Amino acid sequence: MDDNNENQSGVRAKNGGFLKTNIFTFTIPQVDGGSILSIKMRWSQKIVYRNGQFHLNVPFTFPDFVNPAAKRISKREKIQINVNAIAGSELLCKTISHPLKEVRRHAGSMGFLYDSEVLMWSKTDFSFSYAVPSSHVNGVVLMESASVHDFDQREMFYVYLSPGDIKSKVFRKEILFVIDISGSMRGKLIDDTKNALSDALSKLNPDDSFSIIAFNGESYIFSKSMELASKDAVERAIEWINTNFVASGGTNISHALNTALEMLSGARSSVPIIFLVTDGSVEDERQICATVKNHMISGESICPRIYTFGIGSYCNHYFLRTLAMIGRGQYGAALDVDLVKPQMLSLFDKASSLVLANITVDIFDELDEFEVYPSHIPDLSSEGPLILSGRYKGSFPETLKVKGVLADFRNFALDMKIQKAKDIPLQTVSVRDQIEYLTAQAWLSENKQLEQKVVKLSLQTGFLSEFTQMMVLEDDHLKKVRESAGTKVSKKSNNVQGQRMILLPHLSIGFGNLIATVENTPPGYEAKLPEVAEIFKAASNCCTTLCGYCCCPCFIQCCSQMNNQLATALTQLCIGLGCFGCLTCCSEICCSGNDG
């Protein structure tokens, strides 16, 4: 990893690129025949909480063309998973996609292993779900000391508050949907948004109230007063959506958001919620945050909660995250425009199932120094646990008291026990969110010191940030391999102890794109893919289709008798189709109906 401030000292990779937002290609140097390639990947992934269960899904499906057609070669598949419940002493496994064997079970933790020799790689993604039974709101506080190499020597804490698996009474809602209908939302995007909003309206309880504000350069209101979510009102709202949601014009978030705050200013005996959806950036984002922050300290018993949802990469996701944090709500996103509807409904489910509001932690006022993420504590939803993390100096008590307000407006208090984090690396678990929150704060305050703090945290933990970038170090051996393959090596490249630095394409989402917003460029529009990526994409689709269609017994028998020379010739033919620029021909002949 490298600090972006020094990006000019390295060589940028020219043979890598994205096929989609979640598929990245990078060409490796030529290797000798018979060599063993070892690829190690690491990523951070949040476990999904749904219907009282935790769900883990990991891509584990391999296309047919990675299996040699002519030979049956044994391969090893191994999956090892360790589960720590944190809060609760019992774990119940619900679904397992692969034949895992239980190898360890202790109070609140379990271990599983799958290890098998197979002839074909897996064609099923790995999925695992479990539940931690509890009949009430519960939680725990984990503590960990900083390592000797940590640039921040303050103690670490991790607060985990669970809603339990019993459906508690949820707050009555007054929800105002503020939806972007600018020109960039045209086509499938506006249709998916309309469908998601219609489904969300249908999920409202009869005693909830709602209204809708659609905005582009102007604002359009379904009803100037909040309406009860009766069947008739919902049907009228859906009809209004189908008539008025026409993607056109610019993007003016400020006016629509101010209107929403005014409409919800008199909410009583309910939780007022603003549900903002946008795909664009605007110039007055910091001013919007300041306005909302001033409104939140107006003294109301429950201030409006703000839930924000960003679509694509042209909106400023850090602005939306900051806005949600100030409004004690949550932030969601669909960087892949094909996931707009499910992701938007997932965020709505969290917003519509609040069971504990106005949460405070008294001990924070007694510590000598503390830093907590997020800085504004959001409400607890029955759709998932609430997690706080941070650093502190001072004396931590033996128990931590959490207070809040229940849906019937009774006061709630819970004493949570403090315990050492034994098998749970707290920094690894919490650093992704901490980097995101710190980056949002750095953007809002334009504070260079916060940016440097993000850089240090990113370099120390290996998690990417907006201010760091991945790089490959190429040693002299790889340099000789490149030269033998006829690849030119720049003499001006920066070297670190004899190793050339190659900067990989930036993997961050950035701080929005004002030009794309002004020009109403739809999310999902991508610049032309690198040539290598285009060839790989077409060849992959071609090979996948061939393996999918040419699977009759005769063909299989033929492949089993194929000698190495014929297999090599067929391989060279497929590669030649791509290398000679026949991508269009290949797509039309072999890949019709696919994305290629």
Coordinates of N, CA, C and O in Angstrom, one line a residue, residues 496-574:
V496 N 12.4 0.5 -4.7 CA 12.5 0.4 -3.2 C 13.4 -0.9 -3.0 O 12.9 -2.0 -3.1
Q497 N 14.6 -0.7 -2.6 CA 15.6 -1.7 -2.3 C 15.6 -2.7 -3.5 O 15.5 -3.9 -3.4
G498 N 15.7 -2.2 -4.7 CA 15.8 -3.0 -5.9 C 14.5 -3.5 -6.5 O 14.5 -4.2 -7.5
Q499 N 13.4 -3.1 -5.9 CA 12.1 -3.5 -6.4 C 11.4 -2.4 -7.0 O 11.3 -1.3 -6.5
R500 N 10.8 -2.6 -8.2 CA 10.1 -1.6 -8.9 C 8.6 -1.5 -8.4 O 8.0 -2.6 -8.2
M501 N 8.1 -0.3 -8.2 CA 6.8 -0.1 -7.7 C 5.8 0.0 -8.9 O 6.0 0.8 -9.8
I502 N 4.8 -0.8 -8.9 CA 3.7 -0.7 -9.9 C 2.4 -0.4 -9.2 O 1.9 -1.2 -8.4
L503 N 1.8 0.7 -9.4 CA 0.6 1.2 -8.8 C -0.6 0.5 -9.4 O -0.8 0.7 -10.6
L504 N -1.4 -0.2 -8.7 CA -2.6 -0.8 -9.2 C -3.7 0.3 -9.3 O -3.7 1.3 -8.7
P505 N -4.7 0.1 -10.2 CA -5.8 1.1 -10.3 C -6.5 1.3 -9.0 O -6.6 0.4 -8.2
H506 N -6.9 2.6 -8.8 CA -7.4 3.0 -7.5 C -8.8 2.3 -7.3 O -9.6 2.2 -8.2
L507 N -9.0 1.7 -6.1 CA -10.2 1.0 -5.8 C -11.2 1.7 -4.9 O -12.2 1.1 -4.5
S508 N -10.9 3.0 -4.7 CA -11.9 3.8 -3.8 C -13.0 4.3 -4.6 O -13.1 4.2 -5.9
I509 N -14.0 4.9 -3.9 CA -15.2 5.4 -4.6 C -15.2 6.9 -4.8 O -16.0 7.4 -5.5
G510 N -14.2 7.6 -4.2 CA -14.1 9.0 -4.4 C -15.1 9.8 -3.6 O -15.9 9.3 -2.8
F511 N -15.1 11.1 -3.9 CA -16.0 12.1 -3.2 C -17.1 12.7 -4.1 O -17.4 13.8 -4.0
G512 N -17.6 11.9 -5.0 CA -18.6 12.3 -6.0 C -18.0 12.9 -7.2 O -16.8 13.2 -7.3
N513 N -18.9 13.2 -8.2 CA -18.5 13.7 -9.5 C -19.5 14.8 -9.9 O -20.6 14.5 -10.4
L514 N -19.2 16.0 -9.6 CA -20.1 17.1 -9.9 C -20.3 17.3 -11.4 O -21.5 17.6 -11.9
I515 N -19.3 17.0 -12.2 CA -19.5 17.2 -13.7 C -20.5 16.1 -14.2 O -21.3 16.4 -15.0
A516 N -20.3 14.9 -13.8 CA -21.2 13.8 -14.2 C -22.6 14.1 -13.8 O -23.6 13.9 -14.5
T517 N -22.8 14.7 -12.6 CA -24.1 15.1 -12.1 C -24.7 16.2 -12.9 O -25.9 16.1 -13.3
V518 N -24.0 17.2 -13.2 CA -24.5 18.3 -14.0 C -24.8 17.9 -15.4 O -25.9 18.3 -16.0
E519 N -24.0 16.9 -16.0 CA -24.3 16.4 -17.3 C -25.3 15.3 -17.3 O -25.6 14.7 -18.4
N520 N -25.9 15.0 -16.1 CA -26.9 13.9 -16.0 C -26.4 12.6 -16.6 O -27.1 11.8 -17.3
T521 N -25.1 12.2 -16.3 CA -24.6 11.0 -16.7 C -25.1 9.9 -15.8 O -25.0 9.9 -14.6
P522 N -25.8 8.8 -16.4 CA -26.4 7.8 -15.6 C -25.3 7.0 -14.8 O -24.2 6.7 -15.3
P523 N -25.6 6.6 -13.6 CA -24.7 5.7 -12.8 C -24.6 4.4 -13.6 O -25.5 3.9 -14.3
G524 N -23.4 3.8 -13.5 CA -23.1 2.6 -14.2 C -22.4 2.8 -15.5 O -21.9 1.8 -16.1
Y525 N -22.4 4.0 -16.0 CA -21.6 4.3 -17.2 C -20.1 4.2 -16.9 O -19.6 4.8 -15.9
E526 N -19.5 3.4 -17.6 CA -18.0 3.1 -17.4 C -17.3 3.6 -18.6 O -17.7 3.4 -19.8
A527 N -16.0 4.0 -18.4 CA -15.1 4.3 -19.5 C -14.8 3.0 -20.2 O -15.0 1.9 -19.6
K528 N -14.2 3.1 -21.4 CA -13.8 1.9 -22.1 C -12.9 1.0 -21.3 O -11.9 1.5 -20.7
L529 N -13.1 -0.3 -21.3 CA -12.3 -1.2 -20.5 C -11.0 -1.3 -21.1 O -10.8 -1.2 -22.4
P530 N -9.9 -1.6 -20.3 CA -8.6 -1.9 -20.9 C -8.7 -3.1 -21.9 O -9.6 -3.9 -21.8
E531 N -7.8 -3.0 -22.9 CA -7.9 -4.1 -24.0 C -7.8 -5.5 -23.4 O -8.5 -6.4 -23.8
V532 N -6.9 -5.6 -22.4 CA -6.7 -7.0 -21.8 C -8.0 -7.4 -21.2 O -8.4 -8.6 -21.3
A533 N -8.7 -6.5 -20.5 CA -9.9 -6.8 -19.8 C -11.0 -7.2 -20.8 O -11.8 -8.1 -20.6
E534 N -11.0 -6.4 -21.9 CA -12.0 -6.7 -22.9 C -11.8 -8.1 -23.5 O -12.8 -8.9 -23.7
I535 N -10.6 -8.5 -23.8 CA -10.3 -9.8 -24.3 C -10.7 -10.9 -23.3 O -11.3 -11.9 -23.7
F536 N -10.3 -10.6 -22.1 CA -10.6 -11.6 -21.0 C -12.1 -11.8 -20.9 O -12.6 -12.9 -20.8
K537 N -12.9 -10.7 -20.9 CA -14.3 -10.8 -20.8 C -14.9 -11.6 -21.9 O -15.8 -12.5 -21.7
A538 N -14.5 -11.3 -23.2 CA -15.1 -12.0 -24.3 C -14.7 -13.4 -24.3 O -15.6 -14.3 -24.6
A539 N -13.4 -13.7 -24.0 CA -13.0 -15.1 -24.0 C -13.7 -15.9 -22.9 O -14.0 -17.1 -23.1
S540 N -13.9 -15.3 -21.8 CA -14.5 -16.0 -20.7 C -15.9 -16.3 -21.0 O -16.4 -17.5 -20.8
N541 N -16.7 -15.4 -21.6 CA -18.1 -15.7 -22.0 C -18.1 -16.7 -23.1 O -19.0 -17.6 -23.1
C542 N -17.2 -16.7 -24.0 CA -17.1 -17.6 -25.1 C -16.9 -19.0 -24.5 O -17.6 -20.0 -24.9
C543 N -15.9 -19.2 -23.7 CA -15.5 -20.5 -23.2 C -16.7 -21.0 -22.3 O -16.9 -22.2 -22.3
T544 N -17.3 -20.1 -21.5 CA -18.3 -20.6 -20.6 C -19.5 -21.1 -21.4 O -20.1 -22.1 -21.1
T545 N -19.8 -20.4 -22.5 CA -20.9 -20.8 -23.3 C -20.7 -22.2 -24.0 O -21.5 -23.1 -24.1
L546 N -19.4 -22.3 -24.5 CA -19.1 -23.6 -25.1 C -19.2 -24.8 -24.2 O -19.7 -25.8 -24.5
C547 N -18.7 -24.5 -22.9 CA -18.7 -25.6 -21.9 C -20.2 -25.9 -21.5 O -20.5 -27.0 -21.1
G548 N -21.0 -24.8 -21.6 CA -22.4 -25.0 -21.2 C -23.2 -25.8 -22.2 O -24.1 -26.5 -21.9
Y549 N -22.9 -25.5 -23.5 CA -23.7 -26.1 -24.6 C -23.1 -27.5 -25.1 O -23.9 -28.4 -25.4
C550 N -21.8 -27.5 -25.2 CA -21.2 -28.7 -25.7 C -20.9 -29.7 -24.6 O -19.8 -29.9 -24.2
C551 N -22.0 -30.4 -24.1 CA -21.8 -31.2 -22.9 C -22.5 -32.6 -23.2 O -22.7 -33.3 -22.2
C552 N -22.7 -33.0 -24.4 CA -23.3 -34.2 -24.7 C -22.3 -35.4 -24.4 O -21.1 -35.1 -24.4
P553 N -22.8 -36.6 -24.2 CA -21.8 -37.7 -23.9 C -20.8 -37.9 -25.0 O -19.6 -38.2 -24.7
C554 N -21.2 -37.7 -26.2 CA -20.2 -37.9 -27.3 C -19.1 -36.9 -27.2 O -17.9 -37.3 -27.4
F555 N -19.4 -35.6 -26.9 CA -18.4 -34.6 -26.9 C -17.5 -34.9 -25.7 O -16.3 -34.7 -25.8
I556 N -18.1 -35.3 -24.6 CA -17.2 -35.6 -23.4 C -16.3 -36.7 -23.7 O -15.1 -36.7 -23.3
Q557 N -16.8 -37.8 -24.4 CA -15.9 -38.9 -24.7 C -14.8 -38.5 -25.6 O -13.7 -38.9 -25.5
C558 N -15.2 -37.6 -26.6 CA -14.2 -37.0 -27.5 C -13.1 -36.3 -26.8 O -11.9 -36.5 -27.0
C559 N -13.5 -35.4 -25.8 CA -12.5 -34.6 -25.1 C -11.6 -35.5 -24.3 O -10.4 -35.2 -24.1
S560 N -12.1 -36.6 -23.7 CA -11.3 -37.5 -22.9 C -10.2 -38.2 -23.8 O -9.2 -38.6 -23.2
Q561 N -10.4 -38.3 -25.1 CA -9.4 -38.9 -26.0 C -8.5 -37.9 -26.6 O -7.7 -38.3 -27.4
M562 N -8.8 -36.6 -26.4 CA -8.0 -35.6 -27.1 C -6.6 -35.6 -26.6 O -6.3 -35.6 -25.4
N563 N -5.6 -35.5 -27.5 CA -4.2 -35.4 -27.1 C -3.8 -34.0 -26.8 O -4.6 -33.0 -27.1
N564 N -2.7 -33.8 -26.3 CA -2.2 -32.5 -25.8 C -2.1 -31.5 -27.0 O -2.3 -30.3 -26.9
Q565 N -1.6 -32.1 -28.1 CA -1.4 -31.2 -29.3 C -2.7 -30.5 -29.8 O -2.8 -29.4 -30.1
L566 N -3.8 -31.4 -29.8 CA -5.1 -30.9 -30.2 C -5.6 -29.9 -29.2 O -6.2 -28.8 -29.6
A567 N -5.5 -30.2 -27.9 CA -5.9 -29.3 -26.9 C -5.2 -27.9 -27.0 O -5.8 -26.9 -26.9
T568 N -3.9 -28.0 -27.3 CA -3.2 -26.7 -27.4 C -3.6 -25.9 -28.6 O -3.8 -24.7 -28.6
A569 N -3.9 -26.6 -29.7 CA -4.4 -26.0 -30.9 C -5.7 -25.3 -30.7 O -5.9 -24.1 -31.2
L570 N -6.6 -25.9 -30.0 CA -7.9 -25.3 -29.8 C -7.8 -24.1 -28.8 O -8.4 -23.1 -29.0
T571 N -6.9 -24.2 -27.9 CA -6.6 -23.1 -27.0 C -6.1 -21.9 -27.7 O -6.5 -20.7 -27.5
Q572 N -5.1 -22.1 -28.6 CA -4.6 -21.1 -29.4 C -5.6 -20.4 -30.3 O -5.6 -19.2 -30.6
L573 N -6.5 -21.2 -30.8 CA -7.6 -20.7 -31.7 C -8.4 -19.7 -30.9 O -8.8 -18.6 -31.4
C574 N -8.8 -20.1 -29.7 CA -9.7 -19.2 -28.9 C -9.0 -17.9 -28.5 O -9.5 -16.8 -28.6

